PDB file of C-alpha atoms in Angstrom:
ATOM      1  CA  LEU A1291      97.012 113.301  69.616  1.00  0.00           C
ATOM      2  CA  ALA A1292      93.519 112.053  70.430  1.00  0.00           C
ATOM      3  CA  LEU A1293      94.868 108.730  71.668  1.00  0.00           C
ATOM      4  CA  GLY A1294      97.495 110.574  73.719  1.00  0.00           C
ATOM      5  CA  VAL A1295      94.785 112.600  75.452  1.00  0.00           C
ATOM      6  CA  LEU A1296      92.688 109.505  76.110  1.00  0.00           C
ATOM      7  CA  ALA A1297      95.743 107.692  77.457  1.00  0.00           C
ATOM      8  CA  MET A1298      95.773 110.113  80.402  1.00  0.00           C
ATOM      9  CA  ARG A1299      92.747 108.211  81.707  1.00  0.00           C
ATOM     10  CA  LEU A1300      94.539 104.879  81.494  1.00  0.00           C
ATOM     11  CA  ARG A1301      95.189 103.109  84.805  1.00  0.00           C
ATOM     12  CA  VAL A1302      97.539 100.116  84.997  1.00  0.00           C
ATOM     13  CA  ASN A1303      97.438  97.512  87.754  1.00  0.00           C
ATOM     14  CA  PRO A1304     100.887  95.836  87.646  1.00  0.00           C
ATOM     15  CA  THR A1305     100.314  93.405  90.543  1.00  0.00           C
ATOM     16  CA  LEU A1306     100.704  89.665  90.114  1.00  0.00           C
ATOM     17  CA  ASP A1307      97.124  89.172  91.303  1.00  0.00           C
ATOM     18  CA  ARG A1308      95.931  90.386  87.913  1.00  0.00           C
ATOM     19  CA  LEU A1309      97.807  87.500  86.287  1.00  0.00           C
ATOM     20  CA  ARG A1310      95.726  84.924  88.141  1.00  0.00           C
ATOM     21  CA  SER A1311      93.471  82.682  86.155  1.00  0.00           C
ATOM     22  CA  THR A1312      89.764  83.582  86.027  1.00  0.00           C
ATOM     23  CA  THR A1313      88.512  80.045  85.460  1.00  0.00           C
ATOM     24  CA  ASP A1314      85.738  78.466  87.504  1.00  0.00           C
ATOM     25  CA  ALA A1315      88.363  76.539  89.506  1.00  0.00           C
ATOM     26  CA  ALA A1316      90.147  79.783  90.470  1.00  0.00           C
ATOM     27  CA  VAL A1317      86.854  81.362  91.522  1.00  0.00           C
ATOM     28  CA  LEU A1318      86.059  78.287  93.628  1.00  0.00           C
ATOM     29  CA  GLU A1319      89.480  78.476  95.296  1.00  0.00           C
ATOM     30  CA  THR A1320      88.873  82.106  96.229  1.00  0.00           C
ATOM     31  CA  ARG A1321      85.414  81.303  97.601  1.00  0.00           C
ATOM     32  CA  LEU A1322      86.729  78.410  99.705  1.00  0.00           C
ATOM     33  CA  ALA A1323      89.503  80.574 101.121  1.00  0.00           C
ATOM     34  CA  THR A1324      86.940  83.192 102.155  1.00  0.00           C
ATOM     35  CA  THR A1325      84.498  80.637 103.566  1.00  0.00           C
ATOM     36  CA  PHE A1326      87.063  78.813 105.714  1.00  0.00           C
ATOM     37  CA  GLY A1327      89.069  81.906 106.663  1.00  0.00           C
ATOM     38  CA  LEU A1328      92.264  80.727 105.005  1.00  0.00           C
ATOM     39  CA  PRO A1329      95.148  83.225 105.050  1.00  0.00           C
ATOM     40  CA  ARG A1330      95.505  85.232 101.851  1.00  0.00           C
ATOM     41  CA  ASP A1331      98.436  87.585 102.449  1.00  0.00           C
ATOM     42  CA  VAL A1332     101.279  85.302 103.511  1.00  0.00           C
ATOM     43  CA  TYR A1333     104.738  86.716 104.177  1.00  0.00           C
ATOM     44  CA  ILE A1334     107.716  84.385 104.115  1.00  0.00           C
ATOM     45  CA  VAL A1335     111.158  84.662 105.705  1.00  0.00           C
ATOM     46  CA  THR A1336     113.770  82.555 103.924  1.00  0.00           C
ATOM     47  CA  HIS A1337     117.196  81.693 105.278  1.00  0.00           C
ATOM     48  CA  GLU A1338     119.830  79.609 103.517  1.00  0.00           C
ATOM     49  CA  GLY A1339     123.120  78.147 104.689  1.00  0.00           C
ATOM     50  CA  THR A1340     125.437  75.185 104.472  1.00  0.00           C
ATOM     51  CA  ALA A1341     124.795  73.901 108.031  1.00  0.00           C
ATOM     52  CA  LEU A1342     121.387  73.264 109.568  1.00  0.00           C
ATOM     53  CA  GLU A1343     122.174  73.957 113.229  1.00  0.00           C
ATOM     54  CA  PRO A1344     123.192  77.651 112.824  1.00  0.00           C
ATOM     55  CA  LEU A1345     120.056  78.220 110.747  1.00  0.00           C
ATOM     56  CA  LEU A1346     117.875  76.768 113.509  1.00  0.00           C
ATOM     57  CA  GLU A1347     119.552  78.938 116.139  1.00  0.00           C
ATOM     58  CA  ALA A1348     119.076  82.044 113.990  1.00  0.00           C
ATOM     59  CA  ASN A1349     115.423  81.141 113.453  1.00  0.00           C
ATOM     60  CA  GLU A1350     114.868  80.853 117.202  1.00  0.00           C
ATOM     61  CA  ARG A1351     116.316  84.328 117.685  1.00  0.00           C
ATOM     62  CA  LEU A1352     114.121  85.704 114.908  1.00  0.00           C
ATOM     63  CA  THR A1353     110.990  84.005 116.209  1.00  0.00           C
ATOM     64  CA  ALA A1354     111.589  85.296 119.739  1.00  0.00           C
ATOM     65  CA  ARG A1355     112.013  88.877 118.464  1.00  0.00           C
ATOM     66  CA  LEU A1356     108.957  88.675 116.226  1.00  0.00           C
ATOM     67  CA  ARG A1357     106.783  87.387 119.063  1.00  0.00           C
ATOM     68  CA  ARG A1358     108.004  90.294 121.169  1.00  0.00           C
ATOM     69  CA  ASP A1359     107.687  93.010 118.497  1.00  0.00           C
ATOM     70  CA  VAL A1360     104.484  91.829 116.767  1.00  0.00           C
ATOM     71  CA  PRO A1361     102.741  89.556 119.286  1.00  0.00           C
ATOM     72  CA  ALA A1362      99.411  89.665 117.430  1.00  0.00           C
ATOM     73  CA  VAL A1363     100.844  88.237 114.189  1.00  0.00           C
ATOM     74  CA  PRO A1364     100.524  84.431 113.817  1.00  0.00           C
ATOM     75  CA  ILE A1365     103.878  82.759 113.136  1.00  0.00           C
ATOM     76  CA  GLN A1366     104.615  79.279 111.805  1.00  0.00           C
ATOM     77  CA  ALA A1367     108.320  78.661 112.363  1.00  0.00           C
ATOM     78  CA  PRO A1368     110.461  75.615 111.519  1.00  0.00           C
ATOM     79  CA  THR A1369     111.900  75.537 115.045  1.00  0.00           C
ATOM     80  CA  THR A1370     108.438  74.765 116.393  1.00  0.00           C
ATOM     81  CA  LEU A1371     108.855  71.309 114.861  1.00  0.00           C
ATOM     82  CA  LEU A1372     112.648  71.088 114.893  1.00  0.00           C
ATOM     83  CA  PRO A1373     114.284  73.050 117.736  1.00  0.00           C
ATOM     84  CA  SER A1374     118.032  73.560 117.768  1.00  0.00           C
ATOM     85  CA  SER A1375     120.233  71.138 119.705  1.00  0.00           C
ATOM     86  CA  GLY A1376     120.774  73.753 122.423  1.00  0.00           C
ATOM     87  CA  ILE A1377     117.058  74.199 123.050  1.00  0.00           C
ATOM     88  CA  GLN A1378     116.451  70.441 122.995  1.00  0.00           C
ATOM     89  CA  GLU A1379     119.233  69.903 125.540  1.00  0.00           C
ATOM     90  CA  LEU A1380     117.834  72.673 127.742  1.00  0.00           C
ATOM     91  CA  ARG A1381     114.389  71.079 127.748  1.00  0.00           C
ATOM     92  CA  ALA A1382     115.831  67.608 128.376  1.00  0.00           C
ATOM     93  CA  ARG A1383     117.754  69.001 131.344  1.00  0.00           C
ATOM     94  CA  ARG A1384     114.540  70.455 132.755  1.00  0.00           C
ATOM     95  CA  VAL A1385     112.921  67.026 132.474  1.00  0.00           C
ATOM     96  CA  ARG A1386     115.870  65.372 134.230  1.00  0.00           C
ATOM     97  CA  GLU A1387     115.769  67.946 137.041  1.00  0.00           C
ATOM     98  CA  ALA A1388     112.015  67.635 137.528  1.00  0.00           C
ATOM     99  CA  VAL A1389     111.736  63.831 137.305  1.00  0.00           C
ATOM    100  CA  PRO A1390     113.575  61.318 139.504  1.00  0.00           C
ATOM    101  CA  SER A1391     115.892  58.791 137.921  1.00  0.00           C
ATOM    102  CA  ALA A1392     114.437  55.613 136.465  1.00  0.00           C
ATOM    103  CA  ASP A1393     115.843  53.508 139.331  1.00  0.00           C
ATOM    104  CA  ALA A1394     114.429  55.837 141.990  1.00  0.00           C
ATOM    105  CA  ALA A1395     111.048  55.952 140.290  1.00  0.00           C
ATOM    106  CA  ASN A1396     111.031  52.154 139.967  1.00  0.00           C
ATOM    107  CA  ALA A1397     111.790  51.737 143.644  1.00  0.00           C
ATOM    108  CA  TRP A1398     109.000  54.152 144.565  1.00  0.00           C
ATOM    109  CA  LEU A1399     106.557  52.308 142.293  1.00  0.00           C
ATOM    110  CA  GLU A1400     107.468  48.967 143.872  1.00  0.00           C
ATOM    111  CA  SER A1401     106.880  50.411 147.327  1.00  0.00           C
ATOM    112  CA  ALA A1402     103.524  51.836 146.234  1.00  0.00           C
ATOM    113  CA  ARG A1403     102.581  48.507 144.627  1.00  0.00           C
ATOM    114  CA  GLU A1404     103.253  46.579 147.797  1.00  0.00           C
ATOM    115  CA  ALA A1405     101.433  49.130 149.936  1.00  0.00           C
ATOM    116  CA  ALA A1406      98.386  49.007 147.638  1.00  0.00           C
ATOM    117  CA  GLY A1407      98.414  45.207 147.468  1.00  0.00           C
ATOM    118  CA  PHE A1408      98.873  44.882 143.695  1.00  0.00           C
ATOM    119  CA  ARG A1409     100.517  41.755 142.375  1.00  0.00           C
ATOM    120  CA  SER A1410     104.124  41.771 141.175  1.00  0.00           C
ATOM    121  CA  GLY A1411     104.704  43.139 137.665  1.00  0.00           C
ATOM    122  CA  THR A1412     101.628  45.351 137.612  1.00  0.00           C
ATOM    123  CA  PHE A1413     103.649  48.419 136.683  1.00  0.00           C
ATOM    124  CA  ALA A1414     106.120  46.577 134.454  1.00  0.00           C
ATOM    125  CA  PRO A1415     104.914  48.071 131.122  1.00  0.00           C
ATOM    126  CA  PHE A1416     105.280  51.572 132.511  1.00  0.00           C
ATOM    127  CA  VAL A1417     108.653  50.833 134.085  1.00  0.00           C
ATOM    128  CA  GLU A1418     109.952  49.649 130.705  1.00  0.00           C
ATOM    129  CA  ARG A1419     109.024  52.992 129.133  1.00  0.00           C
ATOM    130  CA  LEU A1420     110.291  55.058 132.057  1.00  0.00           C
ATOM    131  CA  PRO A1421     113.910  55.500 130.845  1.00  0.00           C
ATOM    132  CA  ARG A1422     112.672  57.045 127.591  1.00  0.00           C
ATOM    133  CA  LEU A1423     110.449  59.432 129.539  1.00  0.00           C
ATOM    134  CA  VAL A1424     113.236  60.518 131.871  1.00  0.00           C
ATOM    135  CA  GLU A1425     115.810  60.836 129.073  1.00  0.00           C
ATOM    136  CA  PRO A1426     113.893  61.927 125.943  1.00  0.00           C
ATOM    137  CA  GLY A1427     115.490  61.461 122.553  1.00  0.00           C
ATOM    138  CA  ARG A1428     116.430  64.209 120.113  1.00  0.00           C
ATOM    139  CA  LEU A1429     114.396  65.410 117.165  1.00  0.00           C
ATOM    140  CA  THR A1430     116.254  65.469 113.861  1.00  0.00           C
ATOM    141  CA  TYR A1431     115.367  66.132 110.236  1.00  0.00           C
ATOM    142  CA  GLU A1432     116.158  62.507 109.407  1.00  0.00           C
ATOM    143  CA  GLU A1433     113.791  61.265 112.152  1.00  0.00           C
ATOM    144  CA  TYR A1434     110.889  63.097 110.521  1.00  0.00           C
ATOM    145  CA  LEU A1435     111.719  61.510 107.172  1.00  0.00           C
ATOM    146  CA  SER A1436     112.089  58.016 108.638  1.00  0.00           C
ATOM    147  CA  HIS A1437     108.615  58.283 110.227  1.00  0.00           C
ATOM    148  CA  GLY A1438     106.960  59.279 106.946  1.00  0.00           C
ATOM    149  CA  LEU A1439     106.571  62.960 107.865  1.00  0.00           C
ATOM    150  CA  ARG A1440     108.398  64.425 104.869  1.00  0.00           C
ATOM    151  CA  ASP A1441     105.369  66.513 103.823  1.00  0.00           C
ATOM    152  CA  LEU A1442     105.229  68.065 107.287  1.00  0.00           C
ATOM    153  CA  ILE A1443     108.887  68.928 107.858  1.00  0.00           C
ATOM    154  CA  GLU A1444     109.675  69.970 104.295  1.00  0.00           C
ATOM    155  CA  ARG A1445     107.081  72.700 104.500  1.00  0.00           C
ATOM    156  CA  PHE A1446     109.588  74.430 106.779  1.00  0.00           C
ATOM    157  CA  VAL A1447     113.007  72.800 106.269  1.00  0.00           C
ATOM    158  CA  VAL A1448     114.343  71.832 102.846  1.00  0.00           C
ATOM    159  CA  ARG A1449     117.668  70.274 101.950  1.00  0.00           C
ATOM    160  CA  THR A1450     119.158  72.046  98.927  1.00  0.00           C
ATOM    161  CA  GLY A1451     122.031  70.872  96.737  1.00  0.00           C
ATOM    162  CA  ASP A1452     124.839  71.818  99.119  1.00  0.00           C
ATOM    163  CA  GLY A1453     123.001  73.203 102.124  1.00  0.00           C
ATOM    164  CA  TRP A1454     119.648  73.978 103.736  1.00  0.00           C
ATOM    165  CA  MET A1455     116.782  76.437 103.458  1.00  0.00           C
ATOM    166  CA  LEU A1456     114.413  77.378 106.285  1.00  0.00           C
ATOM    167  CA  ILE A1457     110.983  78.928 105.691  1.00  0.00           C
ATOM    168  CA  THR A1458     109.032  80.912 108.300  1.00  0.00           C
ATOM    169  CA  TYR A1459     105.431  81.919 107.568  1.00  0.00           C
ATOM    170  CA  LEU A1460     103.920  85.180 108.861  1.00  0.00           C
ATOM    171  CA  PHE A1461     100.312  86.366 108.606  1.00  0.00           C
ATOM    172  CA  PRO A1462     100.097  90.126 109.328  1.00  0.00           C
ATOM    173  CA  THR A1463      96.787  91.907 108.871  1.00  0.00           C
ATOM    174  CA  ASP A1464      97.804  95.571 108.538  1.00  0.00           C
ATOM    175  CA  ALA A1465     100.587  97.710 107.108  1.00  0.00           C
ATOM    176  CA  ALA A1466     101.935  98.663 110.541  1.00  0.00           C
ATOM    177  CA  ASP A1467     102.641  95.025 111.396  1.00  0.00           C
ATOM    178  CA  VAL A1468     104.329  94.516 108.022  1.00  0.00           C
ATOM    179  CA  ALA A1469     106.623  97.492 108.652  1.00  0.00           C
ATOM    180  CA  ARG A1470     107.567  96.163 112.104  1.00  0.00           C
ATOM    181  CA  ILE A1471     108.228  92.721 110.643  1.00  0.00           C
ATOM    182  CA  GLU A1472     110.537  94.201 108.007  1.00  0.00           C
ATOM    183  CA  ARG A1473     112.506  96.126 110.646  1.00  0.00           C
ATOM    184  CA  THR A1474     112.781  93.087 112.898  1.00  0.00           C
ATOM    185  CA  VAL A1475     113.966  90.724 110.172  1.00  0.00           C
ATOM    186  CA  THR A1476     116.595  93.228 109.043  1.00  0.00           C
ATOM    187  CA  SER A1477     117.860  93.919 112.573  1.00  0.00           C
ATOM    188  CA  VAL A1478     118.046  90.276 113.690  1.00  0.00           C
ATOM    189  CA  ASP A1479     119.974  88.878 110.730  1.00  0.00           C
ATOM    190  CA  HIS A1480     120.605  90.616 107.421  1.00  0.00           C
ATOM    191  CA  THR A1481     121.119  87.254 105.692  1.00  0.00           C
ATOM    192  CA  GLN A1482     117.435  86.402 106.134  1.00  0.00           C
ATOM    193  CA  THR A1483     115.043  87.566 103.425  1.00  0.00           C
ATOM    194  CA  LEU A1484     111.443  88.690 103.857  1.00  0.00           C
ATOM    195  CA  THR A1485     109.350  88.041 100.769  1.00  0.00           C
ATOM    196  CA  GLY A1486     105.840  87.159  99.688  1.00  0.00           C
ATOM    197  CA  LEU A1487     103.273  88.082  97.081  1.00  0.00           C
ATOM    198  CA  PRO A1488     102.149  91.303  98.859  1.00  0.00           C
ATOM    199  CA  LEU A1489     105.742  92.594  98.927  1.00  0.00           C
ATOM    200  CA  VAL A1490     106.248  91.717  95.271  1.00  0.00           C
ATOM    201  CA  ASN A1491     103.035  93.524  94.348  1.00  0.00           C
ATOM    202  CA  ARG A1492     104.087  96.596  96.305  1.00  0.00           C
ATOM    203  CA  GLU A1493     107.478  96.687  94.640  1.00  0.00           C
ATOM    204  CA  LEU A1494     105.947  96.281  91.181  1.00  0.00           C
ATOM    205  CA  ASP A1495     103.509  99.089  91.911  1.00  0.00           C
ATOM    206  CA  GLU A1496     106.291 101.413  93.095  1.00  0.00           C
ATOM    207  CA  ARG A1497     108.591 100.657  90.151  1.00  0.00           C
ATOM    208  CA  PHE A1498     106.044 100.600  87.347  1.00  0.00           C
ATOM    209  CA  LEU A1499     105.564 104.348  86.745  1.00  0.00           C
ATOM    210  CA  PRO A1500     109.287 105.331  86.835  1.00  0.00           C
ATOM    211  CA  GLU A1501     110.224 102.406  84.605  1.00  0.00           C
ATOM    212  CA  PHE A1502     107.351 103.154  82.235  1.00  0.00           C
ATOM    213  CA  LEU A1503     108.330 106.815  81.946  1.00  0.00           C
ATOM    214  CA  LYS A1504     111.960 105.866  81.380  1.00  0.00           C
ATOM    215  CA  GLY A1505     111.012 103.443  78.619  1.00  0.00           C
ATOM    216  CA  LEU A1506     108.658 105.996  77.081  1.00  0.00           C
ATOM    217  CA  ALA A1507     111.386 108.646  77.034  1.00  0.00           C
ATOM    218  CA  ILE A1508     113.965 106.294  75.504  1.00  0.00           C
ATOM    219  CA  GLY A1509     111.481 105.130  72.863  1.00  0.00           C
ATOM    220  CA  THR A1510     110.483 108.695  72.017  1.00  0.00           C
ATOM    221  CA  VAL A1511     114.120 109.763  71.599  1.00  0.00           C
ATOM    222  CA  MET A1512     114.842 106.770  69.391  1.00  0.00           C
ATOM    223  CA  VAL A1513     111.808 107.466  67.189  1.00  0.00           C
ATOM    224  CA  ILE A1514     112.679 111.163  66.862  1.00  0.00           C
TER     225      ILE A1514
END
């Protein structure tokens, strides 16, 4: 009976933060994060599928909505590094419309060279690169890997056993932004999942008391 009365003063913190190590290294990590202003509460949107292109298109829609609904929240999206084919083609078309063809540009450069009195071949190195400037190539996941940028791209795009997973990082600072992010993610595409340590902690906190009382009641009935 005495212990039961004293137990009324017991407070339980069920968050995962309490499971963190308290070693000197963990304390140093926390101090460095505070000193350099590193983000602490990171929210993650995951999206999985068998084909990469539809995932990229869905991520562009999500990113556009998030930047409209929560413009103050920093976003690190995979499509910043790897846009969908449609967006890449749109941007390439803008380049083609704004820049003359390689032949026209070469003819203009030759005319300018003669007018300025430069010797023949002065602009040759630039002319050789001109076709690649006028008609830019396409970014692909494989191109990142072939250039030794696996660590960069696989922070956002990961090839799974039979498909792909995309990760988008969000850094909200208040509960109102988190609520708007949750609504936006759900409304854009229900197959995308918002997660992160703060959400897990909140869910654990909400579920702990009902689950504890349920377990206590079942245990009491069994004992009786």
